């Protein structure tokens, strides 16, 4: 079956660094997405990885290892506005997104 | 440029009632999707469309129907609502698949079925 696993909740301190892990099992693989979702709002796109390695975009970076079925999202210099859920989604051979349940990130001052 | 819009934002139905959720996008995207989001679960695909006049079933299509008569609109219908359909419904659109599958989401419709 297809499955995306990520931690339910994480807590971090303002100004620190946090890494949110995601493991995936999909029928075929056409890339890995990360989305951010603030409470009561729509998900918004953060990153897309299809090749192994690290993609950096400002304070956010995303890493992919296809051989391990593993990705992580790295958030640096955490700000209070980063408090949100982070959704990992793998794209299968039919180009459909398989979504994880999301990781709720709580930032403390 | 409004992006993806959804109407209504909130709705309460009684069991057995019907309703239609409307999604509109102004980005000229080919692909459109309907998802539901429930606590503790990932987004689940209900139906999707790869172009005007075409629709396909997703992971959880039972109890829902869709239509894509115009490229910019994607309608989701509930013919006979059930309490299990209480959820937040998101519409999304994308240019296509693969590298162009960055999906843009609407603000959501919060539906309660009593």
PDB file of C-alpha atoms in Angstrom:
ATOM      1  CA  UNK A   1       0.000   0.000   0.000  1.00  0.00           C
ATOM      2  CA  UNK A   2       0.891   3.646  -0.144  1.00  0.00           C
ATOM      3  CA  UNK A   3       1.803   5.449   3.036  1.00  0.00           C
ATOM      4  CA  UNK A   4       3.327   8.684   4.284  1.00  0.00           C
ATOM      5  CA  UNK A   5       4.614   8.865   7.869  1.00  0.00           C
ATOM      6  CA  UNK A   6       5.535  12.008   9.739  1.00  0.00           C
ATOM      7  CA  UNK A   7       5.499  12.957  13.432  1.00  0.00           C
ATOM      8  CA  UNK A   8       2.198  14.261  14.772  1.00  0.00           C
ATOM      9  CA  UNK A   9       3.593  17.201  16.711  1.00  0.00           C
ATOM     10  CA  UNK A  10       6.899  18.931  17.406  1.00  0.00           C
ATOM     11  CA  UNK A  11       7.896  21.830  19.638  1.00  0.00           C
ATOM     12  CA  UNK A  12      10.784  24.221  19.070  1.00  0.00           C
ATOM     13  CA  UNK A  13      12.063  27.544  20.336  1.00  0.00           C
ATOM     14  CA  UNK A  14      11.982  30.854  18.495  1.00  0.00           C
ATOM     15  CA  UNK A  15      15.299  31.435  16.716  1.00  0.00           C
ATOM     16  CA  UNK A  16      16.266  27.755  16.731  1.00  0.00           C
ATOM     17  CA  UNK A  17      16.407  25.127  13.966  1.00  0.00           C
ATOM     18  CA  UNK A  18      13.946  22.255  13.552  1.00  0.00           C
ATOM     19  CA  UNK A  19      13.928  19.238  11.244  1.00  0.00           C
ATOM     20  CA  UNK A  20      10.638  17.556  10.321  1.00  0.00           C
ATOM     21  CA  UNK A  21      11.075  14.044   8.947  1.00  0.00           C
ATOM     22  CA  UNK A  22       8.900  12.186   6.472  1.00  0.00           C
ATOM     23  CA  UNK A  23       9.121   8.611   5.221  1.00  0.00           C
ATOM     24  CA  UNK A  24       7.145   7.511   2.219  1.00  0.00           C
ATOM     25  CA  UNK A  25       5.991   4.426   0.377  1.00  0.00           C
ATOM     26  CA  UNK A  26       4.317   5.074  -2.942  1.00  0.00           C
ATOM     27  CA  UNK A  27       3.515   3.024  -6.026  1.00  0.00           C
ATOM     28  CA  UNK A  28       6.160   4.524  -8.231  1.00  0.00           C
ATOM     29  CA  UNK A  29       7.646   7.890  -7.357  1.00  0.00           C
ATOM     30  CA  UNK A  30       7.452  11.233  -9.123  1.00  0.00           C
ATOM     31  CA  UNK A  31       8.571  13.589  -6.415  1.00  0.00           C
ATOM     32  CA  UNK A  32       8.018  14.749  -2.855  1.00  0.00           C
ATOM     33  CA  UNK A  33       6.178  17.910  -1.831  1.00  0.00           C
ATOM     34  CA  UNK A  34       6.076  19.918   1.375  1.00  0.00           C
ATOM     35  CA  UNK A  35       3.198  22.260   2.159  1.00  0.00           C
ATOM     36  CA  UNK A  36       2.563  24.607   5.068  1.00  0.00           C
ATOM     37  CA  UNK A  37      -0.918  24.940   6.574  1.00  0.00           C
ATOM     38  CA  UNK A  38      -1.798  27.501   9.216  1.00  0.00           C
ATOM     39  CA  UNK A  39      -4.754  26.628  11.430  1.00  0.00           C
ATOM     40  CA  UNK A  40      -8.041  27.211   9.641  1.00  0.00           C
ATOM     41  CA  UNK A  41      -6.353  28.046   6.348  1.00  0.00           C
ATOM     42  CA  UNK A  42      -5.493  26.358   3.076  1.00  0.00           C
ATOM     43  CA  UNK A  43      -2.214  24.506   2.467  1.00  0.00           C
ATOM     44  CA  UNK A  44       0.433  26.512   0.613  1.00  0.00           C
ATOM     45  CA  UNK A  45       3.339  25.103  -1.392  1.00  0.00           C
ATOM     46  CA  UNK A  46       6.824  25.125   0.165  1.00  0.00           C
ATOM     47  CA  UNK A  47       9.020  22.780  -1.859  1.00  0.00           C
ATOM     48  CA  UNK A  48       9.286  19.997  -4.420  1.00  0.00           C
ATOM     49  CA  UNK A  49      12.120  17.447  -4.615  1.00  0.00           C
ATOM     50  CA  UNK A  50      12.456  14.804  -7.300  1.00  0.00           C
ATOM     51  CA  UNK A  51      16.235  14.243  -7.208  1.00  0.00           C
ATOM     52  CA  UNK A  52      18.365  13.255  -4.208  1.00  0.00           C
ATOM     53  CA  UNK A  53      19.882  16.059  -2.228  1.00  0.00           C
ATOM     54  CA  UNK A  54      19.157  19.311  -0.507  1.00  0.00           C
ATOM     55  CA  UNK A  55      17.144  22.181  -1.964  1.00  0.00           C
ATOM     56  CA  UNK A  56      17.515  25.472  -0.120  1.00  0.00           C
ATOM     57  CA  UNK A  57      14.982  28.280  -0.237  1.00  0.00           C
ATOM     58  CA  UNK A  58      15.695  31.044   2.236  1.00  0.00           C
ATOM     59  CA  UNK A  59      15.120  29.839   5.796  1.00  0.00           C
ATOM     60  CA  UNK A  60      13.558  26.604   4.534  1.00  0.00           C
ATOM     61  CA  UNK A  61      15.406  23.623   3.033  1.00  0.00           C
ATOM     62  CA  UNK A  62      14.124  20.243   1.908  1.00  0.00           C
ATOM     63  CA  UNK A  63      16.110  17.033   1.526  1.00  0.00           C
ATOM     64  CA  UNK A  64      15.312  13.841  -0.357  1.00  0.00           C
ATOM     65  CA  UNK A  65      16.830  10.350  -0.344  1.00  0.00           C
ATOM     66  CA  UNK A  66      15.005   8.164  -2.842  1.00  0.00           C
ATOM     67  CA  UNK A  67      16.901   5.011  -1.862  1.00  0.00           C
ATOM     68  CA  UNK A  68      15.734   5.407   1.741  1.00  0.00           C
ATOM     69  CA  UNK A  69      12.219   6.689   0.979  1.00  0.00           C
ATOM     70  CA  UNK A  70      12.995   9.620   3.223  1.00  0.00           C
ATOM     71  CA  UNK A  71      12.689  13.374   3.203  1.00  0.00           C
ATOM     72  CA  UNK A  72      13.027  16.149   5.718  1.00  0.00           C
ATOM     73  CA  UNK A  73      12.097  19.800   5.934  1.00  0.00           C
ATOM     74  CA  UNK A  74      14.581  22.014   7.757  1.00  0.00           C
ATOM     75  CA  UNK A  75      13.444  25.341   9.164  1.00  0.00           C
ATOM     76  CA  UNK A  76      16.102  27.779  10.392  1.00  0.00           C
ATOM     77  CA  UNK A  77      15.862  30.931  12.510  1.00  0.00           C
ATOM     78  CA  UNK A  78      12.384  29.968  13.619  1.00  0.00           C
ATOM     79  CA  UNK A  79       9.805  32.712  13.918  1.00  0.00           C
ATOM     80  CA  UNK A  80       6.481  32.648  15.735  1.00  0.00           C
ATOM     81  CA  UNK A  81       4.703  32.827  12.371  1.00  0.00           C
ATOM     82  CA  UNK A  82       6.211  29.415  11.508  1.00  0.00           C
ATOM     83  CA  UNK A  83       3.753  27.824  13.951  1.00  0.00           C
ATOM     84  CA  UNK A  84       1.681  25.716  11.549  1.00  0.00           C
ATOM     85  CA  UNK A  85       1.184  22.197  10.288  1.00  0.00           C
ATOM     86  CA  UNK A  86       3.655  20.905   7.705  1.00  0.00           C
ATOM     87  CA  UNK A  87       2.307  18.403   5.217  1.00  0.00           C
ATOM     88  CA  UNK A  88       4.457  15.893   3.373  1.00  0.00           C
ATOM     89  CA  UNK A  89       3.066  14.449   0.124  1.00  0.00           C
ATOM     90  CA  UNK A  90       4.541  11.896  -2.260  1.00  0.00           C
ATOM     91  CA  UNK A  91       3.554  11.780  -5.921  1.00  0.00           C
ATOM     92  CA  UNK A  92       2.917   8.269  -7.204  1.00  0.00           C
ATOM     93  CA  UNK A  93       3.240   6.763 -10.670  1.00  0.00           C
ATOM     94  CA  UNK A  94      -0.169   8.215 -11.655  1.00  0.00           C
ATOM     95  CA  UNK A  95       0.968  11.674 -10.569  1.00  0.00           C
ATOM     96  CA  UNK A  96      -1.482  11.606  -7.678  1.00  0.00           C
ATOM     97  CA  UNK A  97      -0.407  13.082  -4.338  1.00  0.00           C
ATOM     98  CA  UNK A  98      -0.443  10.805  -1.293  1.00  0.00           C
ATOM     99  CA  UNK A  99      -0.608  13.011   1.793  1.00  0.00           C
ATOM    100  CA  UNK A 100       0.707  12.538   5.298  1.00  0.00           C
ATOM    101  CA  UNK A 101      -1.452  13.607   8.248  1.00  0.00           C
ATOM    102  CA  UNK A 102       0.808  16.583   8.880  1.00  0.00           C
ATOM    103  CA  UNK A 103       3.198  17.641  11.637  1.00  0.00           C
ATOM    104  CA  UNK A 104       1.942  20.372  13.924  1.00  0.00           C
ATOM    105  CA  UNK A 105       4.875  22.625  14.793  1.00  0.00           C
ATOM    106  CA  UNK A 106       4.583  24.682  17.979  1.00  0.00           C
ATOM    107  CA  UNK A 107       7.047  27.543  18.410  1.00  0.00           C
ATOM    108  CA  UNK A 108       7.709  28.790  21.931  1.00  0.00           C
ATOM    109  CA  UNK A 109       9.261  32.184  22.731  1.00  0.00           C
TER     110      UNK A 109
ATOM    111  CA  UNK B   1      -5.971  37.572  -9.642  1.00  0.00           C
ATOM    112  CA  UNK B   2      -8.099  35.746  -7.055  1.00  0.00           C
ATOM    113  CA  UNK B   3      -6.427  32.329  -7.456  1.00  0.00           C
ATOM    114  CA  UNK B   4      -8.759  29.570  -6.271  1.00  0.00           C
ATOM    115  CA  UNK B   5     -12.064  30.503  -4.668  1.00  0.00           C
ATOM    116  CA  UNK B   6     -14.690  28.313  -3.033  1.00  0.00           C
ATOM    117  CA  UNK B   7     -18.307  28.888  -2.116  1.00  0.00           C
ATOM    118  CA  UNK B   8     -19.781  28.562   0.408  1.00  0.00           C
ATOM    119  CA  UNK B   9     -17.261  28.911   3.251  1.00  0.00           C
ATOM    120  CA  UNK B  10     -19.510  27.215   5.824  1.00  0.00           C
ATOM    121  CA  UNK B  11     -22.602  25.059   5.589  1.00  0.00           C
ATOM    122  CA  UNK B  12     -24.743  22.976   7.933  1.00  0.00           C
ATOM    123  CA  UNK B  13     -26.905  20.261   6.397  1.00  0.00           C
ATOM    124  CA  UNK B  14     -29.344  17.744   7.744  1.00  0.00           C
ATOM    125  CA  UNK B  15     -28.907  14.075   6.875  1.00  0.00           C
ATOM    126  CA  UNK B  16     -30.375  13.384   3.449  1.00  0.00           C
ATOM    127  CA  UNK B  17     -30.137  16.948   2.137  1.00  0.00           C
ATOM    128  CA  UNK B  18     -28.198  17.756  -1.002  1.00  0.00           C
ATOM    129  CA  UNK B  19     -25.820  20.558  -1.858  1.00  0.00           C
ATOM    130  CA  UNK B  20     -23.231  21.682  -4.388  1.00  0.00           C
ATOM    131  CA  UNK B  21     -19.844  23.167  -3.596  1.00  0.00           C
ATOM    132  CA  UNK B  22     -18.435  25.505  -6.213  1.00  0.00           C
ATOM    133  CA  UNK B  23     -14.750  25.946  -7.001  1.00  0.00           C
ATOM    134  CA  UNK B  24     -13.410  28.528  -9.438  1.00  0.00           C
ATOM    135  CA  UNK B  25      -9.844  29.292 -10.571  1.00  0.00           C
ATOM    136  CA  UNK B  26      -8.548  32.122 -12.719  1.00  0.00           C
ATOM    137  CA  UNK B  27      -5.053  30.750 -13.426  1.00  0.00           C
ATOM    138  CA  UNK B  28      -6.037  28.840 -16.585  1.00  0.00           C
ATOM    139  CA  UNK B  29      -5.025  25.577 -14.916  1.00  0.00           C
ATOM    140  CA  UNK B  30      -5.875  22.297 -16.604  1.00  0.00           C
ATOM    141  CA  UNK B  31      -6.056  20.121 -13.498  1.00  0.00           C
ATOM    142  CA  UNK B  32      -8.524  20.552 -10.649  1.00  0.00           C
ATOM    143  CA  UNK B  33      -9.058  18.491  -7.507  1.00  0.00           C
ATOM    144  CA  UNK B  34     -11.473  18.035  -4.624  1.00  0.00           C
ATOM    145  CA  UNK B  35     -10.070  16.881  -1.283  1.00  0.00           C
ATOM    146  CA  UNK B  36     -11.481  16.347   2.153  1.00  0.00           C
ATOM    147  CA  UNK B  37      -9.464  16.915   5.319  1.00  0.00           C
ATOM    148  CA  UNK B  38     -10.375  15.208   8.580  1.00  0.00           C
ATOM    149  CA  UNK B  39      -8.606  15.469  11.959  1.00  0.00           C
ATOM    150  CA  UNK B  40      -5.606  13.162  12.259  1.00  0.00           C
ATOM    151  CA  UNK B  41      -5.712  12.198   8.602  1.00  0.00           C
ATOM    152  CA  UNK B  42      -4.014  13.402   5.492  1.00  0.00           C
ATOM    153  CA  UNK B  43      -5.841  15.130   2.687  1.00  0.00           C
ATOM    154  CA  UNK B  44      -7.846  12.546   0.755  1.00  0.00           C
ATOM    155  CA  UNK B  45      -8.649  12.944  -2.917  1.00  0.00           C
ATOM    156  CA  UNK B  46     -12.351  12.668  -3.749  1.00  0.00           C
ATOM    157  CA  UNK B  47     -12.431  13.379  -7.493  1.00  0.00           C
ATOM    158  CA  UNK B  48     -10.225  15.188  -9.931  1.00  0.00           C
ATOM    159  CA  UNK B  49     -10.277  16.527 -13.473  1.00  0.00           C
ATOM    160  CA  UNK B  50      -7.476  16.743 -16.031  1.00  0.00           C
ATOM    161  CA  UNK B  51      -9.368  19.090 -18.327  1.00  0.00           C
ATOM    162  CA  UNK B  52     -12.704  20.585 -19.270  1.00  0.00           C
ATOM    163  CA  UNK B  53     -15.368  17.907 -19.664  1.00  0.00           C
ATOM    164  CA  UNK B  54     -13.339  15.156 -17.956  1.00  0.00           C
ATOM    165  CA  UNK B  55     -13.511  13.827 -14.401  1.00  0.00           C
ATOM    166  CA  UNK B  56     -12.063  10.839 -12.568  1.00  0.00           C
ATOM    167  CA  UNK B  57     -12.459   9.150  -9.205  1.00  0.00           C
ATOM    168  CA  UNK B  58      -9.945   9.608  -6.447  1.00  0.00           C
ATOM    169  CA  UNK B  59      -9.399   7.683  -3.240  1.00  0.00           C
ATOM    170  CA  UNK B  60     -12.799   8.356  -1.581  1.00  0.00           C
ATOM    171  CA  UNK B  61     -15.418   9.063  -4.306  1.00  0.00           C
ATOM    172  CA  UNK B  62     -18.481   7.344  -2.800  1.00  0.00           C
ATOM    173  CA  UNK B  63     -21.347   9.703  -2.021  1.00  0.00           C
ATOM    174  CA  UNK B  64     -19.978  12.507  -4.206  1.00  0.00           C
ATOM    175  CA  UNK B  65     -20.354  13.562  -7.831  1.00  0.00           C
ATOM    176  CA  UNK B  66     -18.477  16.211  -9.816  1.00  0.00           C
ATOM    177  CA  UNK B  67     -18.736  18.153 -13.028  1.00  0.00           C
ATOM    178  CA  UNK B  68     -16.285  20.270 -15.028  1.00  0.00           C
ATOM    179  CA  UNK B  69     -18.376  21.955 -17.710  1.00  0.00           C
ATOM    180  CA  UNK B  70     -16.061  24.968 -17.910  1.00  0.00           C
ATOM    181  CA  UNK B  71     -12.290  24.944 -17.525  1.00  0.00           C
ATOM    182  CA  UNK B  72     -12.348  27.412 -14.672  1.00  0.00           C
ATOM    183  CA  UNK B  73     -15.057  25.717 -12.586  1.00  0.00           C
ATOM    184  CA  UNK B  74     -15.203  22.404 -10.741  1.00  0.00           C
ATOM    185  CA  UNK B  75     -18.385  21.479  -8.866  1.00  0.00           C
ATOM    186  CA  UNK B  76     -18.702  18.916  -6.093  1.00  0.00           C
ATOM    187  CA  UNK B  77     -22.154  17.550  -5.327  1.00  0.00           C
ATOM    188  CA  UNK B  78     -23.504  15.656  -2.365  1.00  0.00           C
ATOM    189  CA  UNK B  79     -26.799  14.043  -3.356  1.00  0.00           C
ATOM    190  CA  UNK B  80     -27.815  12.734   0.069  1.00  0.00           C
ATOM    191  CA  UNK B  81     -25.588  14.021   2.840  1.00  0.00           C
ATOM    192  CA  UNK B  82     -24.510  11.740   5.690  1.00  0.00           C
ATOM    193  CA  UNK B  83     -22.832  12.611   9.025  1.00  0.00           C
ATOM    194  CA  UNK B  84     -19.677  10.832   7.782  1.00  0.00           C
ATOM    195  CA  UNK B  85     -19.347  13.618   5.214  1.00  0.00           C
ATOM    196  CA  UNK B  86     -18.787  16.211   7.927  1.00  0.00           C
ATOM    197  CA  UNK B  87     -15.374  17.547   6.979  1.00  0.00           C
ATOM    198  CA  UNK B  88     -13.404  20.442   5.550  1.00  0.00           C
ATOM    199  CA  UNK B  89     -13.421  20.361   1.760  1.00  0.00           C
ATOM    200  CA  UNK B  90     -10.585  21.875  -0.241  1.00  0.00           C
ATOM    201  CA  UNK B  91     -10.483  22.512  -3.935  1.00  0.00           C
ATOM    202  CA  UNK B  92      -7.101  22.799  -5.668  1.00  0.00           C
ATOM    203  CA  UNK B  93      -5.783  23.391  -9.146  1.00  0.00           C
ATOM    204  CA  UNK B  94      -2.487  22.859 -10.980  1.00  0.00           C
ATOM    205  CA  UNK B  95      -1.033  23.455 -14.444  1.00  0.00           C
ATOM    206  CA  UNK B  96      -0.651  19.732 -14.979  1.00  0.00           C
ATOM    207  CA  UNK B  97       1.135  16.750 -13.553  1.00  0.00           C
ATOM    208  CA  UNK B  98       4.756  16.003 -12.771  1.00  0.00           C
ATOM    209  CA  UNK B  99       6.844  19.130 -12.333  1.00  0.00           C
ATOM    210  CA  UNK B 100       3.713  21.197 -12.902  1.00  0.00           C
ATOM    211  CA  UNK B 101       1.788  19.555 -10.096  1.00  0.00           C
ATOM    212  CA  UNK B 102       2.288  22.375  -7.588  1.00  0.00           C
ATOM    213  CA  UNK B 103      -1.266  22.595  -6.353  1.00  0.00           C
ATOM    214  CA  UNK B 104      -2.916  25.871  -5.394  1.00  0.00           C
ATOM    215  CA  UNK B 105      -5.662  25.522  -2.810  1.00  0.00           C
ATOM    216  CA  UNK B 106      -8.863  27.383  -2.155  1.00  0.00           C
ATOM    217  CA  UNK B 107      -9.768  28.578   1.377  1.00  0.00           C
ATOM    218  CA  UNK B 108     -11.926  25.534   2.140  1.00  0.00           C
ATOM    219  CA  UNK B 109     -15.571  24.809   2.904  1.00  0.00           C
ATOM    220  CA  UNK B 110     -16.446  23.663   6.415  1.00  0.00           C
ATOM    221  CA  UNK B 111     -19.416  21.303   6.144  1.00  0.00           C
ATOM    222  CA  UNK B 112     -21.339  19.857   9.076  1.00  0.00           C
ATOM    223  CA  UNK B 113     -23.985  17.186   8.509  1.00  0.00           C
ATOM    224  CA  UNK B 114     -26.345  16.668  11.421  1.00  0.00           C
TER     225      UNK B 114
END
